[in-house]
Short mmCIF file of C-alpha atoms in Angstrom, two decimals:
data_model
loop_
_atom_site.label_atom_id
_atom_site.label_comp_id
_atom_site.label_asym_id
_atom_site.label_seq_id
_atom_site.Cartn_x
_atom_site.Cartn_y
_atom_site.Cartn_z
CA UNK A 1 0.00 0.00 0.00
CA UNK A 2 2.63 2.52 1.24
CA UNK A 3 4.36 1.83 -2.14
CA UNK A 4 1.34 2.09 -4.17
CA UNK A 5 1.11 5.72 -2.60
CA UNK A 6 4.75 6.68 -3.30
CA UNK A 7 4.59 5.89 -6.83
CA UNK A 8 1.32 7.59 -7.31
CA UNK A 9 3.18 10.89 -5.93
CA UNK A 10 6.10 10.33 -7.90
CA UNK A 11 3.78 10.09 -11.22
CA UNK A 12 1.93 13.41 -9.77
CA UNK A 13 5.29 15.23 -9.81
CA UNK A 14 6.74 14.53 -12.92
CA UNK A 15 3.27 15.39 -14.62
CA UNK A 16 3.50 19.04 -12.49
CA UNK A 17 7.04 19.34 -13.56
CA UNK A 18 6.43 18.41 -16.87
CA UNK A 19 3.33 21.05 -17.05
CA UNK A 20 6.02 23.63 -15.52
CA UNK A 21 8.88 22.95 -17.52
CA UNK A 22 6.53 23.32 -20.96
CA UNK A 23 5.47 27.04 -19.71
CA UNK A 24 8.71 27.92 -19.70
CA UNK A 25 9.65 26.81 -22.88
CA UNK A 26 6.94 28.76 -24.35
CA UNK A 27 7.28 32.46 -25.73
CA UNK A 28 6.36 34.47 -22.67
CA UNK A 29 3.76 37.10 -22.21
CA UNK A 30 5.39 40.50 -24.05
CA UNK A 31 4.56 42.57 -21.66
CA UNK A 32 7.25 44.88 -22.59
CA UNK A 33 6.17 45.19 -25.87
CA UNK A 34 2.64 45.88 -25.31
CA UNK A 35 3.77 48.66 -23.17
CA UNK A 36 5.46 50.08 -25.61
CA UNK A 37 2.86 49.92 -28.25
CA UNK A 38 0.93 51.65 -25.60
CA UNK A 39 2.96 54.01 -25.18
CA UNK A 40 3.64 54.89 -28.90
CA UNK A 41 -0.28 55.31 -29.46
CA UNK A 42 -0.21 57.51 -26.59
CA UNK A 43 2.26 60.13 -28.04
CA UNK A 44 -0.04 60.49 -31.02
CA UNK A 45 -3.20 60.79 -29.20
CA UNK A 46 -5.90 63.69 -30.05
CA UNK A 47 -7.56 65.09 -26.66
CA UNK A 48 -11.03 65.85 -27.13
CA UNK A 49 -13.05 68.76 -26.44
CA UNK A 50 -15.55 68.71 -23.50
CA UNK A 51 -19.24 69.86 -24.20
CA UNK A 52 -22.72 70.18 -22.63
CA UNK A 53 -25.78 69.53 -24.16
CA UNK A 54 -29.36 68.88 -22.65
CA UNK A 55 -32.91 67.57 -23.82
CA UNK A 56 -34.87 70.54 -23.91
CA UNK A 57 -32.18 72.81 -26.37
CA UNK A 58 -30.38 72.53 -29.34
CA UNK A 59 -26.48 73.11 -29.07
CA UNK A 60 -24.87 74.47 -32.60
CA UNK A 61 -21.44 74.22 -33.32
CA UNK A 62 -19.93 76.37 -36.37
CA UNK A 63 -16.85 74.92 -37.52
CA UNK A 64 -14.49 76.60 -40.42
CA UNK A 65 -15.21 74.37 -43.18
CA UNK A 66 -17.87 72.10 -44.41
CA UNK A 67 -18.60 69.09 -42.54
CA UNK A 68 -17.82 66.03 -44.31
CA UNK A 69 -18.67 63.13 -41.48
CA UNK A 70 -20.26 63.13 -37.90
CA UNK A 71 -19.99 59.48 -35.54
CA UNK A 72 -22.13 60.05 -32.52
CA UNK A 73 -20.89 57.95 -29.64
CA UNK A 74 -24.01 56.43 -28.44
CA UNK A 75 -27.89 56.56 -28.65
CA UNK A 76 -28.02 59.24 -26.31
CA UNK A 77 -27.41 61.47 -28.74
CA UNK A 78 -29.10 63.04 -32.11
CA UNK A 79 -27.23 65.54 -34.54
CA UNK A 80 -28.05 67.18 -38.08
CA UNK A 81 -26.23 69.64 -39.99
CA UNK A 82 -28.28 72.79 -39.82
CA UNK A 83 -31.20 73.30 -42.49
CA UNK A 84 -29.17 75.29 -46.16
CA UNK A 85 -25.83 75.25 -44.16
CA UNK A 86 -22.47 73.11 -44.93
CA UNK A 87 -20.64 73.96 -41.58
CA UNK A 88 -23.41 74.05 -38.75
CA UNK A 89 -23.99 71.28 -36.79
CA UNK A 90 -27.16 70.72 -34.24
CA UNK A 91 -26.75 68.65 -31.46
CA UNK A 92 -28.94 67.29 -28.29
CA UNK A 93 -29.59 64.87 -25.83
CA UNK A 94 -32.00 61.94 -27.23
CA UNK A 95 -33.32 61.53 -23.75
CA UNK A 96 -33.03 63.19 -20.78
CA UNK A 97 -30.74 62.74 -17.95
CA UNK A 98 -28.14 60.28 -19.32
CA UNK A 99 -25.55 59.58 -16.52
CA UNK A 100 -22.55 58.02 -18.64
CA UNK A 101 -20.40 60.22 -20.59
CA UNK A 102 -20.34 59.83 -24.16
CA UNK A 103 -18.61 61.44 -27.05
CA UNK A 104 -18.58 62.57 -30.63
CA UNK A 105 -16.25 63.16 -33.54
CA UNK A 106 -16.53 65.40 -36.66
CA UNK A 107 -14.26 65.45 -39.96
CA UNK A 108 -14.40 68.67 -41.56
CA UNK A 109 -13.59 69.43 -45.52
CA UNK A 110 -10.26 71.06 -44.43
CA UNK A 111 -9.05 67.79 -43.37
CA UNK A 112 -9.30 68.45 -39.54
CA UNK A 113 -10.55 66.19 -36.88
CA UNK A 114 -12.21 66.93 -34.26
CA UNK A 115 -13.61 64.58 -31.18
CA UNK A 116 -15.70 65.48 -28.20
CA UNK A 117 -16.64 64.64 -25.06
CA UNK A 118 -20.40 65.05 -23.87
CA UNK A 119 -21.93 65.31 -20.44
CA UNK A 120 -25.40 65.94 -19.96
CA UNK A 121 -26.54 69.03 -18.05
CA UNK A 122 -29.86 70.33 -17.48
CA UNK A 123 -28.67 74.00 -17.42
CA UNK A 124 -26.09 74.34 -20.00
CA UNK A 125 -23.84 77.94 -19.77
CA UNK A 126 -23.64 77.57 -23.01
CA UNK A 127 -25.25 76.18 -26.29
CA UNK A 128 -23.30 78.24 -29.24
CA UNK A 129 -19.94 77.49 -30.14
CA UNK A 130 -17.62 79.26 -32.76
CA UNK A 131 -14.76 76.25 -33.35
CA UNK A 132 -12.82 78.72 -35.42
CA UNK A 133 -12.62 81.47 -32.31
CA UNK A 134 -11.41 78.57 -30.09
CA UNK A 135 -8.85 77.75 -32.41
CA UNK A 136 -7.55 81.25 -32.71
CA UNK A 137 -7.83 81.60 -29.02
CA UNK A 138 -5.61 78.19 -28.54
CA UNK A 139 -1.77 78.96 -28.08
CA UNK A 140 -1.76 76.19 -31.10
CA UNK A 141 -4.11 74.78 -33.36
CA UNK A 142 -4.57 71.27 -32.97
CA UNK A 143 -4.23 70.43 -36.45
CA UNK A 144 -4.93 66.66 -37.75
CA UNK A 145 -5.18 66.00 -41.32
CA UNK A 146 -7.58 63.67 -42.90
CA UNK A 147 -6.66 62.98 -46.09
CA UNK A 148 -9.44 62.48 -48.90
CA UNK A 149 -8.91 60.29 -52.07
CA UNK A 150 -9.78 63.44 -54.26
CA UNK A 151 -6.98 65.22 -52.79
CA UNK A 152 -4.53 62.05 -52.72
CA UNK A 153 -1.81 62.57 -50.63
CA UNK A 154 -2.31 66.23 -50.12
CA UNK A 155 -2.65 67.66 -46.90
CA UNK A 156 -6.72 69.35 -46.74
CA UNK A 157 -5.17 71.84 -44.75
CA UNK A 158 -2.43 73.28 -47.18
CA UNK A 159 -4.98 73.11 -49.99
CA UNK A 160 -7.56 74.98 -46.98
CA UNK A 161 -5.10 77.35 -46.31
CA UNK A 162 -3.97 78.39 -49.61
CA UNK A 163 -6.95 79.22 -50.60
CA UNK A 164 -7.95 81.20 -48.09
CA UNK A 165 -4.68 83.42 -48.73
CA UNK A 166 -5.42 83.87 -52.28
CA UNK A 167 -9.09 84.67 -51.47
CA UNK A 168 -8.23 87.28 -48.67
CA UNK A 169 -5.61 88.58 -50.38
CA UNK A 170 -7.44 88.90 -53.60
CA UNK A 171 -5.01 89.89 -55.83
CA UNK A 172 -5.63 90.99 -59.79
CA UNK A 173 -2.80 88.99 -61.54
CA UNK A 174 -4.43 88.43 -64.85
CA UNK A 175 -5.94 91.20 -66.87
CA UNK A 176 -7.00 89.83 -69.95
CA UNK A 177 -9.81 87.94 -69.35
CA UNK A 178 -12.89 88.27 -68.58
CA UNK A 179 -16.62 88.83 -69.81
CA UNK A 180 -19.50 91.37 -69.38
CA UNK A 181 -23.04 91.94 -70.34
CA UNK A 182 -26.18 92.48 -68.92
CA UNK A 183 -24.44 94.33 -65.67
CA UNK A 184 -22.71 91.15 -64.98
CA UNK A 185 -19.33 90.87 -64.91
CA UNK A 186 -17.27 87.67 -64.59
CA UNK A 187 -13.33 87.39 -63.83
CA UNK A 188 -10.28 85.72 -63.55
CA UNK A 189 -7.94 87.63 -61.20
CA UNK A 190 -5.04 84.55 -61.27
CA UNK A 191 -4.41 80.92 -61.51
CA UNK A 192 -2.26 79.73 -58.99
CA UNK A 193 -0.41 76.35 -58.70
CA UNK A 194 0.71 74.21 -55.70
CA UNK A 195 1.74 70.40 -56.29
CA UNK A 196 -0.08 69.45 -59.25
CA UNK A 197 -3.22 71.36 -57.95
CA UNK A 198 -4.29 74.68 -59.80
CA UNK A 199 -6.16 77.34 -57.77
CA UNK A 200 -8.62 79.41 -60.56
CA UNK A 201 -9.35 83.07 -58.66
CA UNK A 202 -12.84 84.25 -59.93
CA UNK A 203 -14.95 87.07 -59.32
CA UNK A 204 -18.19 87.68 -60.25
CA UNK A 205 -19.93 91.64 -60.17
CA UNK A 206 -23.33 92.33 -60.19
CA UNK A 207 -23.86 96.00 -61.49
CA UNK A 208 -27.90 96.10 -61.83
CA UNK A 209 -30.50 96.11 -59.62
CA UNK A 210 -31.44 92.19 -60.50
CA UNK A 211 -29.90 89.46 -57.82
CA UNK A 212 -27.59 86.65 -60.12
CA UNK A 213 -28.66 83.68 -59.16
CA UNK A 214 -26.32 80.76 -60.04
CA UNK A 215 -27.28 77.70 -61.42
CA UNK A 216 -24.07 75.90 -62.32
CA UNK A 217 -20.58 76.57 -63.33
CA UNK A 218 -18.25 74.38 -65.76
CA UNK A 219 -14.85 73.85 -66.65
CA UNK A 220 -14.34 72.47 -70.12
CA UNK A 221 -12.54 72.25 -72.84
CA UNK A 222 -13.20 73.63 -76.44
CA UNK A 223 -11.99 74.12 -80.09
CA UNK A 224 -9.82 77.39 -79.91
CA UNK A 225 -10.78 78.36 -83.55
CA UNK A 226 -15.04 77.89 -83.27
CA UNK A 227 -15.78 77.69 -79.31
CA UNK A 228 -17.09 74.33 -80.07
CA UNK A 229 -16.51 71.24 -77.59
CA UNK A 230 -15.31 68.64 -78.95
CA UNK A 231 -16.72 64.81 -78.90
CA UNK A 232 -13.34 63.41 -77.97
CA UNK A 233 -12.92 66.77 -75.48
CA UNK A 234 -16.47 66.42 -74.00
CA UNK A 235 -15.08 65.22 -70.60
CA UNK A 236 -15.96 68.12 -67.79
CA UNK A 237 -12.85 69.32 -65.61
CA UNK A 238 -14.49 68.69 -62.12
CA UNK A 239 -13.85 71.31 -59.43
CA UNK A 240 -12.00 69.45 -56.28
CA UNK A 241 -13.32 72.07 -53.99
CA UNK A 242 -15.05 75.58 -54.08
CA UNK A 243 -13.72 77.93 -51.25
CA UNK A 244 -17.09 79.25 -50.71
CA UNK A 245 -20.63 78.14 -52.10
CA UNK A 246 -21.04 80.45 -54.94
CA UNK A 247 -24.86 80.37 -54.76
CA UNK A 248 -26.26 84.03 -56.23
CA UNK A 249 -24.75 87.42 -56.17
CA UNK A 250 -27.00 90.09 -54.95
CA UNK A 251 -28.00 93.77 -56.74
CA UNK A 252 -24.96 95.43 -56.78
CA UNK A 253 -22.75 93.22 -55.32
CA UNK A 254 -19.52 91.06 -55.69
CA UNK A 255 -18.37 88.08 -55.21
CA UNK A 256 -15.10 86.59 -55.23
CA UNK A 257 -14.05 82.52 -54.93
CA UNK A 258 -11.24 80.28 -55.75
CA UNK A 259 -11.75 77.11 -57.73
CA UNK A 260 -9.25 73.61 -57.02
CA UNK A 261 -8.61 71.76 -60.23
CA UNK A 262 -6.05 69.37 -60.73
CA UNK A 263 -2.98 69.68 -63.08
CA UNK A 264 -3.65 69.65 -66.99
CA UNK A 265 -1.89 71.43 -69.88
CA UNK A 266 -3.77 72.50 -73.31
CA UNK A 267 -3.23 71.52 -76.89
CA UNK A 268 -2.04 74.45 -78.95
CA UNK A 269 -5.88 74.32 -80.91
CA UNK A 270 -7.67 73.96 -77.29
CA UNK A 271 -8.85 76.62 -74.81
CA UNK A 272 -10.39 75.94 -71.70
CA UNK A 273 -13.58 77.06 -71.56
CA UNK A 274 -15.39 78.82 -68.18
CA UNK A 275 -18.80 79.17 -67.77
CA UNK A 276 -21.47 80.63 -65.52
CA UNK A 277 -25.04 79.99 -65.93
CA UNK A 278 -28.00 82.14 -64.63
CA UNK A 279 -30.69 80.28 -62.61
CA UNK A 280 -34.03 81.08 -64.94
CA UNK A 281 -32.25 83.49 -67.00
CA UNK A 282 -29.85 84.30 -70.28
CA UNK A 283 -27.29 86.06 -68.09
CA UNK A 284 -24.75 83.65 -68.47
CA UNK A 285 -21.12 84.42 -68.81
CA UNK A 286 -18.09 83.03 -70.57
CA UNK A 287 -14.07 82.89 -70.20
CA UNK A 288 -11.39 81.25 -72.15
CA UNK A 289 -8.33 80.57 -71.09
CA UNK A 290 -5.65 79.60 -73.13
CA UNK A 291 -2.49 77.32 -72.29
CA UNK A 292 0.26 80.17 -72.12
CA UNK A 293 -1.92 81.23 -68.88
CA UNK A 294 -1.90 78.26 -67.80
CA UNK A 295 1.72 77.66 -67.64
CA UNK A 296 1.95 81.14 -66.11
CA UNK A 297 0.38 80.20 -62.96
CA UNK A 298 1.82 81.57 -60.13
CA UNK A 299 3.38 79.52 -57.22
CA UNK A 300 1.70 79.52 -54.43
CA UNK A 301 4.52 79.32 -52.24
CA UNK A 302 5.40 82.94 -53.36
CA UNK A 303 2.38 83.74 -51.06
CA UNK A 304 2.77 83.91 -47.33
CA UNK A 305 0.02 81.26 -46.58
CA UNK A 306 -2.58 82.58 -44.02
CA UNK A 307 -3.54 79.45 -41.70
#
């Protein structure tokens, strides 16, 4: 019996050291690296903005650009763009008195992201927020780029603040042409270019009493000798992004705008073609644009960018 027992213990052991000794042989745990990995994620982190909102009002947020994308954090939650605006977004609480935090994040057209926190209050201090005043009041902007497969590897907030230069500093480069009739008046003040992107500065003047209301605009390409598009030529240049929505220009006013195209050269028998078309009207305007001015296109890193 007593040797029954010892070998019973002696077959218990060897299976414990056994079960040991294959641990150890196997890759252990890297703790280290997870740490790290940690650690590098950290450094890269984007700290979010806090915010209030409650059941019974609507918070608005105005952010510099158009909004591109909203991801609301949870059910608690319900947000809109504003009614007719690209860069207004509503907010509430979906019920009342939520008790977990939650969050939000927002991608805006200039490539920035944003993320926020959210508490729920039932007397918020405030329900209006200006993002672009915040940013200016910040020591530094918090800058992150989100890059769109339009732009391909070009950084939305370069192309942003480019045009924002050449639209505030609204020079006239280009003299030559434009078009007129009907006390309309339609410009190009200078194409700029920036790695492989051309920036078209327009401006269109409304000298009678009758608002311009825009319908569409087009970039194209035509016969330089008739003005006629071409079947093989038909294909429409497609604007990458407007600076401002150029929607109707009042009685006696003006409005100004920059245009993003990407890179293209002309034939020597091919214009480029610019048109503006009146909403319910015959007020439409034309400009051609031939390939010496495009090749003159001024750098835009001769401008000192505004950001």
């Amino acid at each position: 019996m007593y040797l029954l027992y010892k070998n019973v213990l002696v077959i218990v052991f060897i299976a414990i050291y056994s079960v040991q000794l294959s641990a150890q042989q196997q890759e252990p745990t890297p703790v280290n690296d997870t740490l790290k990995a940690v650690s590098r994620l950290k450094a890269g982190k984007i700290d979010p903005y806090w915010i209030t909102v409650t059941y019974d009002k609507t918070t608005h947020i105005i952010f510099p650009s158009k909004i591109k994308y909203v991801d609301l954090g949870s059910e608690y939650l319900i947000a809109g763009k504003a009614d007719d605006t690209e860069n207004v977004l509503r907010i509430k609480a979906a019920v009342r008195d939520f008790d977990p935090e939650t969050n939000f994040s927002v991608i805006t057209e200039d490539g920035r992201f944003y993320n926020f926190d959210v508490f729920y209050s039932r007397y918020p201090s405030t329900v209006s927020y200006d993002v672009l005043k915040m940013l200016h009041a910040e020591e530094k902007e918090k800058v992150n780029d989100v890059l769109f497969e339009d732009l391909g590897n070009h950084q939305p907030s370069i192309i942003e603040s480019a045009m924002k230069t050449i639209y505030n500093k609204n020079k006239k480069l280009i003299r030559h042409i434009g078009s007129y009739s009907f006390g309309i008046s339609f410009l190009l003040k200078g194409i700029y270019i920036y790695n492989g992107k051309y920036y078209f500065h327009i401006e269109v003047k409304n000298t009678s009493n009758v608002p311009f209301f825009v319908d569409f605009m087009t970039f194209k390409i035509a016969d330089k000798k008739t003005g006629k598009r071409t079947a093989v030529q038909e294909n429409e240049l497609v604007p990458l992004r407007l600076y401002f929505p150029l929607d109707h220009i009042k009685g006696n006013g003006i409005e100004k705008n920059v245009v993003l195209l990407d890179q293209f050269t002309l034939a020597d028998d091919k214009i480029l073609l610019i048109e503006i078309f009146e909403k319910n009207g015959g007020r439409h305007q034309k400009l051609e644009v031939e390939n010496s001015d495009l090749v003159n296109a001024k750098p835009v890193t001769d401008l000192k960018l505004i950001f």
